[in-house]
Amino acid sequence: MPTPTYTPLATVTLGSAASSVTFSSIPATYRDLVLICNWQNSGSGSASRLQINGNTGANYFGVWMTGNGTSAISGSETSQTSARIAGAAVGPANTYSNIAILQFIDYSATDKHKTVLSRYGSTATETQATASRYASTSAITSIRFFDILGQTFQTGSTFNLYGIAS
Amino acid sequence: MLIPFGILSAAGAAGVAGTYELISTTILGSTTSTVSFTTSSLGTDYKHIQIRAVLQQQIDFGGTYGGNIQLRMNGDTGNNYAFHYLRGDGSNVASAAESSVGRILINRLPYANPRNDKYGSLVVDVLDFASTTKNKTIRSLSGVPFAGDDASWVTLTSGLWNSTALMTSISLTAGAYSGFYAGSRFSLYGIRG
């Protein structure tokens, strides 16, 4: 029998500016996770990143491609302390001009490294697709979304975490 | 964007129909060349389908990387497909297209020999799969960062099956001289509309 899924697990709507958003105590009862983010940065020079299970070791790898309206480029990272989700993004003031959808595939598996597929878009700067790998076979129990360059997510920014059934 | 429809209305409770539902999951117990899903009975309940997969491909016997993933519908091997892809490999962005070919190609996911713990991921959307007035379109996002014995990339693909027939099945084939390793997982979801 089909299993209804895409279950809302948690929603964060910022009542004040925050430097990061963390989802913790994620149950291992789903197959995949989907994180949908709609946020405004505090200023220029932002770079949104991801950490898993509080792991700040050099365990993150990624490859991305970005189009900024002028050119399309691709980049990669190895052995980083976080995974890239969005590059420099600003957005007009008081506009939630950043949106990202992150797919955590097989997040609760304990025999695989964790892969994250993400799509990001900013009305101000770029559209981007990224494939990231967290080099650990541990199940994902927490996700931290933050800005590595010191910017903050503004009031009203929303972050929604969903579980996809196995 | 891979946004399922009606996600905020998904009930999630057992026995209650939701907007987005898991239909079936296949986890491979051995290396397998093709994974298929039957969709002939799903059209009365669902508008669109989505395949979510985590997989690793066995390197071919000759040690040559040749096996991009082949997507077909209804077992059709005729030259009834077209596709575009946009791919970043960490250095360059490449794009290509084919038309009137026998399959939609999705860029290969990590090759490894022997199998290891680094897998790639794939999400495929098929819109209006049960329509008998529209040709079938797909879109996919896939990627593998620094895993296996092959290069890294992230790929966006759009594809067309030039047929208005009801889609009764959809298959993913590992490609020439290749197979999906044991442990690879393929799940089919239905989206109501």
Tab-separated table of C-alpha atoms in Angstrom:
chain	number	residue	atom	x	y	z
A	1	MET	CA	0.000	0.000	0.000
A	2	PRO	CA	1.394	3.443	-0.830
A	3	THR	CA	2.860	5.303	2.103
A	4	PRO	CA	1.964	8.970	2.472
A	5	THR	CA	5.147	10.859	3.034
A	6	TYR	CA	6.931	14.167	2.646
A	7	THR	CA	6.309	14.600	6.331
A	8	PRO	CA	6.997	18.008	7.880
A	9	LEU	CA	9.536	17.454	10.631
A	10	ALA	CA	10.394	20.970	11.718
A	11	THR	CA	9.948	24.558	10.671
A	12	VAL	CA	12.084	27.506	11.686
A	13	THR	CA	10.891	31.037	11.064
A	14	LEU	CA	13.362	33.544	12.405
A	15	GLY	CA	11.936	36.084	14.821
A	16	SER	CA	15.274	37.857	14.881
A	17	ALA	CA	18.481	37.702	12.887
A	18	ALA	CA	20.502	34.556	13.368
A	19	SER	CA	23.931	33.449	12.300
A	20	SER	CA	22.845	29.859	11.828
A	21	VAL	CA	19.916	27.475	11.896
A	22	THR	CA	20.286	23.971	13.277
A	23	PHE	CA	17.962	21.003	13.084
A	24	SER	CA	18.872	18.404	15.664
A	25	SER	CA	17.622	15.071	16.981
A	26	ILE	CA	16.572	14.083	13.467
A	27	PRO	CA	14.951	10.638	13.672
A	28	ALA	CA	16.346	7.824	11.571
A	29	THR	CA	12.914	6.645	10.505
A	30	TYR	CA	12.897	8.142	7.009
A	31	ARG	CA	14.872	7.438	3.845
A	32	ASP	CA	15.650	10.954	2.645
A	33	LEU	CA	15.401	14.473	3.992
A	34	VAL	CA	14.459	17.618	2.125
A	35	LEU	CA	15.380	21.040	3.501
A	36	ILE	CA	13.695	24.031	1.896
A	37	CYS	CA	15.181	27.417	2.743
A	38	ASN	CA	13.965	30.892	1.882
A	39	TRP	CA	16.089	33.596	3.437
A	40	GLN	CA	17.518	37.064	3.297
A	41	ASN	CA	21.121	37.813	4.074
A	42	SER	CA	22.235	40.781	6.126
A	43	GLY	CA	24.601	42.083	3.528
A	44	SER	CA	27.066	41.442	0.785
A	45	GLY	CA	29.845	38.907	0.909
A	46	SER	CA	27.756	36.000	2.148
A	47	ALA	CA	28.377	32.324	1.532
A	48	SER	CA	25.867	29.826	2.894
A	49	ARG	CA	27.253	26.496	4.024
A	50	LEU	CA	26.221	23.231	5.608
A	51	GLN	CA	27.574	21.089	8.430
A	52	ILE	CA	26.310	17.701	9.474
A	53	ASN	CA	26.245	16.152	12.943
A	54	GLY	CA	28.283	19.028	14.322
A	55	ASN	CA	31.245	17.700	12.379
A	56	THR	CA	33.757	20.483	11.762
A	57	GLY	CA	36.462	18.218	10.388
A	58	ALA	CA	37.780	18.238	6.836
A	59	ASN	CA	35.080	15.840	5.710
A	60	TYR	CA	33.128	17.718	3.072
A	61	PHE	CA	33.503	17.526	-0.699
A	62	GLY	CA	31.520	19.264	-3.392
A	63	VAL	CA	31.144	20.116	-7.038
A	64	TRP	CA	28.875	22.854	-8.389
A	65	MET	CA	27.913	24.817	-11.427
A	66	THR	CA	26.702	28.386	-11.364
A	67	GLY	CA	25.165	30.769	-13.847
A	68	ASN	CA	25.197	34.443	-12.992
A	69	GLY	CA	23.583	35.939	-16.040
A	70	THR	CA	26.879	36.535	-17.764
A	71	SER	CA	28.709	33.250	-17.623
A	72	ALA	CA	28.471	29.678	-16.408
A	73	ILE	CA	31.236	28.325	-14.228
A	74	SER	CA	31.969	25.178	-12.296
A	75	GLY	CA	34.006	24.708	-9.162
A	76	SER	CA	34.837	22.091	-6.603
A	77	GLU	CA	36.104	21.634	-3.085
A	78	THR	CA	37.786	18.769	-1.288
A	79	SER	CA	38.362	18.110	2.390
A	80	GLN	CA	36.557	21.201	3.611
A	81	THR	CA	35.090	21.810	7.076
A	82	SER	CA	31.651	22.493	5.617
A	83	ALA	CA	29.738	22.005	2.350
A	84	ARG	CA	29.013	24.880	0.000
A	85	ILE	CA	25.366	25.591	-0.713
A	86	ALA	CA	25.417	29.147	-2.031
A	87	GLY	CA	28.110	31.512	-3.093
A	88	ALA	CA	28.156	35.236	-2.646
A	89	ALA	CA	24.582	36.456	-2.448
A	90	VAL	CA	23.103	39.706	-1.312
A	91	GLY	CA	19.595	40.387	-2.446
A	92	PRO	CA	17.734	43.655	-2.154
A	93	ALA	CA	16.953	44.822	1.355
A	94	ASN	CA	13.901	43.282	2.974
A	95	THR	CA	13.529	40.753	0.202
A	96	TYR	CA	13.763	37.021	0.695
A	97	SER	CA	15.694	36.598	-2.464
A	98	ASN	CA	17.568	33.412	-1.632
A	99	ILE	CA	15.967	30.008	-1.987
A	100	ALA	CA	17.527	26.593	-1.735
A	101	ILE	CA	16.222	23.050	-1.804
A	102	LEU	CA	18.577	20.465	-0.348
A	103	GLN	CA	18.025	16.728	-0.878
A	104	PHE	CA	19.742	14.481	1.657
A	105	ILE	CA	19.615	11.068	0.006
A	106	ASP	CA	19.756	7.981	2.263
A	107	TYR	CA	20.572	10.199	5.229
A	108	SER	CA	19.994	7.452	7.776
A	109	ALA	CA	22.115	4.802	6.063
A	110	THR	CA	25.175	3.567	7.929
A	111	ASP	CA	26.941	1.929	4.991
A	112	LYS	CA	27.360	4.968	2.762
A	113	HIS	CA	28.834	8.432	2.790
A	114	LYS	CA	26.074	11.035	2.654
A	115	THR	CA	25.274	12.805	-0.599
A	116	VAL	CA	23.400	16.104	-0.752
A	117	LEU	CA	21.954	17.435	-3.994
A	118	SER	CA	20.981	21.080	-3.855
A	119	ARG	CA	19.507	23.748	-6.052
A	120	TYR	CA	20.029	27.368	-5.066
A	121	GLY	CA	18.839	30.589	-6.584
A	122	SER	CA	19.204	34.240	-5.778
A	123	THR	CA	17.367	36.967	-7.588
A	124	ALA	CA	20.401	39.158	-7.136
A	125	THR	CA	23.277	36.979	-8.154
A	126	GLU	CA	23.094	33.435	-9.439
A	127	THR	CA	21.467	30.061	-9.883
A	128	GLN	CA	23.449	27.044	-8.788
A	129	ALA	CA	23.328	23.275	-8.603
A	130	THR	CA	25.607	21.427	-6.203
A	131	ALA	CA	26.460	17.836	-5.337
A	132	SER	CA	28.085	17.460	-1.941
A	133	ARG	CA	29.461	14.505	-0.042
A	134	TYR	CA	29.861	14.217	3.697
A	135	ALA	CA	32.566	11.625	4.153
A	136	SER	CA	31.005	9.668	6.954
A	137	THR	CA	28.860	6.556	7.150
A	138	SER	CA	27.118	7.860	10.271
A	139	ALA	CA	23.427	8.587	10.024
A	140	ILE	CA	22.595	12.274	9.885
A	141	THR	CA	21.120	13.440	13.167
A	142	SER	CA	21.680	17.172	12.879
A	143	ILE	CA	22.008	19.743	10.126
A	144	ARG	CA	23.448	23.224	10.554
A	145	PHE	CA	22.890	25.877	7.905
A	146	PHE	CA	25.053	28.962	8.348
A	147	ASP	CA	27.017	31.704	6.655
A	148	ILE	CA	30.756	31.235	6.630
A	149	LEU	CA	31.545	34.900	6.066
A	150	GLY	CA	29.801	36.269	9.118
A	151	GLN	CA	26.526	37.437	7.621
A	152	THR	CA	23.224	36.680	9.340
A	153	PHE	CA	19.906	35.348	8.173
A	154	GLN	CA	17.281	38.014	8.609
A	155	THR	CA	13.990	38.056	10.509
A	156	GLY	CA	11.301	36.178	8.650
A	157	SER	CA	13.672	33.778	6.918
A	158	THR	CA	12.159	30.284	6.851
A	159	PHE	CA	13.693	26.819	6.919
A	160	ASN	CA	11.500	23.735	6.528
A	161	LEU	CA	12.696	20.157	7.042
A	162	TYR	CA	10.757	17.210	5.606
A	163	GLY	CA	11.184	13.449	5.897
A	164	ILE	CA	10.698	11.150	2.885
A	165	ALA	CA	9.567	7.636	3.744
A	166	SER	CA	11.583	4.525	2.998
B	1	MET	CA	13.487	23.096	-9.039
B	2	LEU	CA	12.541	19.698	-7.710
B	3	ILE	CA	9.527	20.842	-5.682
B	4	PRO	CA	6.908	18.164	-5.109
B	5	PHE	CA	3.365	19.386	-5.332
B	6	GLY	CA	1.254	19.866	-2.250
B	7	ILE	CA	4.000	19.126	0.222
B	8	LEU	CA	2.391	21.155	2.968
B	9	SER	CA	-0.704	19.051	2.740
B	10	ALA	CA	1.066	15.717	3.074
B	11	ALA	CA	-0.619	13.897	5.890
B	12	GLY	CA	2.194	11.550	6.777
B	13	ALA	CA	-0.093	9.401	8.901
B	14	ALA	CA	-0.461	5.762	8.071
B	15	GLY	CA	-3.656	4.957	6.262
B	16	VAL	CA	-4.419	8.562	5.301
B	17	ALA	CA	-3.973	9.440	1.621
B	18	GLY	CA	-1.338	12.073	1.126
B	19	THR	CA	-0.214	14.250	-1.765
B	20	TYR	CA	3.189	12.629	-2.142
B	21	GLU	CA	3.375	8.895	-1.538
B	22	LEU	CA	6.021	6.195	-1.584
B	23	ILE	CA	4.979	3.501	-4.081
B	24	SER	CA	7.878	1.070	-3.925
B	25	THR	CA	11.571	0.735	-3.118
B	26	THR	CA	14.145	-1.570	-4.658
B	27	ILE	CA	17.435	-2.159	-2.850
B	28	LEU	CA	19.777	-4.261	-4.944
B	29	GLY	CA	21.159	-7.431	-3.415
B	30	SER	CA	23.586	-8.001	-6.271
B	31	THR	CA	24.957	-6.101	-9.259
B	32	THR	CA	22.061	-5.403	-11.594
B	33	SER	CA	22.084	-3.871	-15.045
B	34	THR	CA	18.502	-2.535	-15.174
B	35	VAL	CA	15.995	-1.384	-12.583
B	36	SER	CA	12.384	-0.975	-13.701
B	37	PHE	CA	9.185	0.294	-12.188
B	38	THR	CA	5.718	-0.589	-13.440
B	39	THR	CA	3.463	2.436	-13.569
B	40	SER	CA	0.501	1.146	-15.566
B	41	SER	CA	-1.865	1.148	-12.593
B	42	LEU	CA	-0.771	4.427	-11.057
B	43	GLY	CA	-2.465	6.886	-13.396
B	44	THR	CA	-5.806	6.789	-11.634
B	45	ASP	CA	-4.249	8.028	-8.406
B	46	TYR	CA	-1.216	10.097	-9.383
B	47	LYS	CA	-0.431	12.944	-11.712
B	48	HIS	CA	3.362	12.793	-11.625
B	49	ILE	CA	6.012	10.381	-10.440
B	50	GLN	CA	9.448	10.844	-8.960
B	51	ILE	CA	12.346	8.422	-8.712
B	52	ARG	CA	14.882	8.992	-5.940
B	53	ALA	CA	18.011	6.902	-6.023
B	54	VAL	CA	21.380	6.479	-4.404
B	55	LEU	CA	23.659	4.316	-6.449
B	56	GLN	CA	27.090	3.209	-7.462
B	57	GLN	CA	28.032	1.711	-10.807
B	58	GLN	CA	30.315	-1.232	-11.341
B	59	ILE	CA	33.223	-0.418	-13.580
B	60	ASP	CA	33.061	-2.191	-16.875
B	61	PHE	CA	34.982	-5.308	-17.525
B	62	GLY	CA	37.470	-3.628	-19.786
B	63	GLY	CA	38.157	-0.840	-17.317
B	64	THR	CA	36.696	1.768	-19.659
B	65	TYR	CA	34.219	4.353	-18.446
B	66	GLY	CA	31.393	4.200	-20.909
B	67	GLY	CA	28.213	3.626	-19.049
B	68	ASN	CA	25.978	6.642	-18.704
B	69	ILE	CA	22.603	5.782	-17.232
B	70	GLN	CA	19.966	5.047	-19.872
B	71	LEU	CA	16.351	5.937	-19.131
B	72	ARG	CA	13.559	4.418	-21.186
B	73	MET	CA	9.793	4.260	-20.976
B	74	ASN	CA	7.547	1.313	-21.833
B	75	GLY	CA	10.616	-0.618	-22.903
B	76	ASP	CA	10.762	1.497	-26.030
B	77	THR	CA	14.184	1.139	-27.649
B	78	GLY	CA	13.249	3.013	-30.795
B	79	ASN	CA	14.695	6.395	-31.682
B	80	ASN	CA	11.925	8.204	-29.863
B	81	TYR	CA	13.878	10.149	-27.252
B	82	ALA	CA	15.605	13.491	-26.980
B	83	PHE	CA	17.474	15.136	-24.136
B	84	HIS	CA	19.659	18.028	-23.046
B	85	TYR	CA	22.074	18.144	-20.184
B	86	LEU	CA	24.041	20.800	-18.331
B	87	ARG	CA	27.001	19.467	-16.388
B	88	GLY	CA	29.650	20.948	-14.135
B	89	ASP	CA	32.763	18.935	-13.410
B	90	GLY	CA	34.501	21.259	-11.027
B	91	SER	CA	36.400	23.054	-13.766
B	92	ASN	CA	34.093	23.492	-16.709
B	93	VAL	CA	30.417	23.670	-17.512
B	94	ALA	CA	29.419	21.557	-20.487
B	95	SER	CA	26.158	21.128	-22.307
B	96	ALA	CA	25.028	18.754	-24.987
B	97	ALA	CA	21.893	17.419	-26.620
B	98	GLU	CA	20.708	14.486	-28.651
B	99	SER	CA	17.480	13.875	-30.537
B	100	SER	CA	15.877	10.911	-32.232
B	101	VAL	CA	17.874	8.475	-30.144
B	102	GLY	CA	17.034	5.249	-28.369
B	103	ARG	CA	17.255	6.485	-24.761
B	104	ILE	CA	17.600	9.490	-22.494
B	105	LEU	CA	21.092	9.626	-21.040
B	106	ILE	CA	21.761	10.699	-17.489
B	107	ASN	CA	25.391	11.268	-16.645
B	108	ARG	CA	26.956	8.279	-14.957
B	109	LEU	CA	27.286	8.171	-11.204
B	110	PRO	CA	30.391	6.920	-9.425
B	111	TYR	CA	32.232	4.015	-10.844
B	112	ALA	CA	34.105	1.967	-8.290
B	113	ASN	CA	36.086	-1.218	-8.396
B	114	PRO	CA	35.604	-2.794	-5.987
B	115	ARG	CA	32.465	-1.407	-4.441
B	116	ASN	CA	33.011	1.144	-1.668
B	117	ASP	CA	30.981	3.459	0.555
B	118	LYS	CA	30.851	6.458	-1.795
B	119	TYR	CA	27.606	6.665	-3.737
B	120	GLY	CA	26.051	9.229	-6.035
B	121	SER	CA	22.467	10.442	-5.978
B	122	LEU	CA	19.754	11.009	-8.524
B	123	VAL	CA	16.263	12.500	-8.479
B	124	VAL	CA	14.111	12.144	-11.600
B	125	ASP	CA	10.718	13.781	-12.114
B	126	VAL	CA	8.275	12.587	-14.768
B	127	LEU	CA	5.432	14.999	-15.255
B	128	ASP	CA	1.993	13.955	-16.460
B	129	PHE	CA	3.216	10.396	-16.916
B	130	ALA	CA	-0.311	9.039	-17.438
B	131	SER	CA	-1.428	11.586	-19.997
B	132	THR	CA	-2.494	10.203	-23.358
B	133	THR	CA	-2.468	13.595	-25.037
B	134	LYS	CA	1.071	14.683	-24.172
B	135	ASN	CA	4.535	13.448	-24.936
B	136	LYS	CA	6.380	12.576	-21.731
B	137	THR	CA	8.987	14.860	-20.229
B	138	ILE	CA	11.487	14.249	-17.487
B	139	ARG	CA	13.933	16.350	-15.552
B	140	SER	CA	16.672	15.167	-13.263
B	141	LEU	CA	19.336	16.378	-10.870
B	142	SER	CA	22.224	14.077	-10.138
B	143	GLY	CA	25.722	14.271	-8.854
B	144	VAL	CA	28.758	12.689	-7.370
B	145	PRO	CA	31.515	14.642	-5.658
B	146	PHE	CA	34.904	12.999	-5.561
B	147	ALA	CA	33.766	9.428	-5.185
B	148	GLY	CA	34.748	6.229	-6.884
B	149	ASP	CA	37.311	5.956	-9.629
B	150	ASP	CA	35.680	8.482	-11.922
B	151	ALA	CA	35.423	12.242	-12.167
B	152	SER	CA	33.098	14.447	-10.126
B	153	TRP	CA	30.108	16.242	-11.506
B	154	VAL	CA	26.701	17.688	-10.946
B	155	THR	CA	24.237	17.369	-13.812
B	156	LEU	CA	20.861	18.747	-14.787
B	157	THR	CA	19.066	16.794	-17.492
B	158	SER	CA	15.809	17.305	-19.309
B	159	GLY	CA	14.387	14.631	-21.537
B	160	LEU	CA	11.537	13.799	-23.886
B	161	TRP	CA	9.898	10.532	-24.831
B	162	ASN	CA	8.121	11.324	-28.061
B	163	SER	CA	5.006	9.331	-27.320
B	164	THR	CA	1.535	10.136	-26.039
B	165	ALA	CA	1.045	6.593	-24.790
B	166	LEU	CA	0.325	5.978	-21.143
B	167	MET	CA	3.659	5.372	-19.459
B	168	THR	CA	3.322	1.828	-18.189
B	169	SER	CA	6.924	1.388	-17.091
B	170	ILE	CA	10.127	3.309	-16.595
B	171	SER	CA	13.588	1.785	-16.472
B	172	LEU	CA	17.126	2.838	-15.630
B	173	THR	CA	19.956	0.849	-17.209
B	174	ALA	CA	23.504	1.181	-16.001
B	175	GLY	CA	24.983	1.488	-19.456
B	176	ALA	CA	27.379	-0.423	-21.570
B	177	TYR	CA	29.396	-3.070	-19.738
B	178	SER	CA	28.201	-1.776	-16.387
B	179	GLY	CA	25.779	-2.499	-13.579
B	180	PHE	CA	24.416	-0.934	-10.426
B	181	TYR	CA	26.187	-2.313	-7.373
B	182	ALA	CA	24.438	-4.099	-4.530
B	183	GLY	CA	23.276	-1.578	-1.985
B	184	SER	CA	22.065	0.820	-4.650
B	185	ARG	CA	18.542	1.980	-3.825
B	186	PHE	CA	15.771	3.139	-6.138
B	187	SER	CA	12.453	4.448	-4.827
B	188	LEU	CA	9.334	5.425	-6.758
B	189	TYR	CA	6.989	8.123	-5.452
B	190	GLY	CA	3.615	9.231	-6.749
B	191	ILE	CA	2.376	12.805	-6.623
B	192	ARG	CA	-1.328	13.464	-6.684
B	193	GLY	CA	-2.764	16.276	-8.708
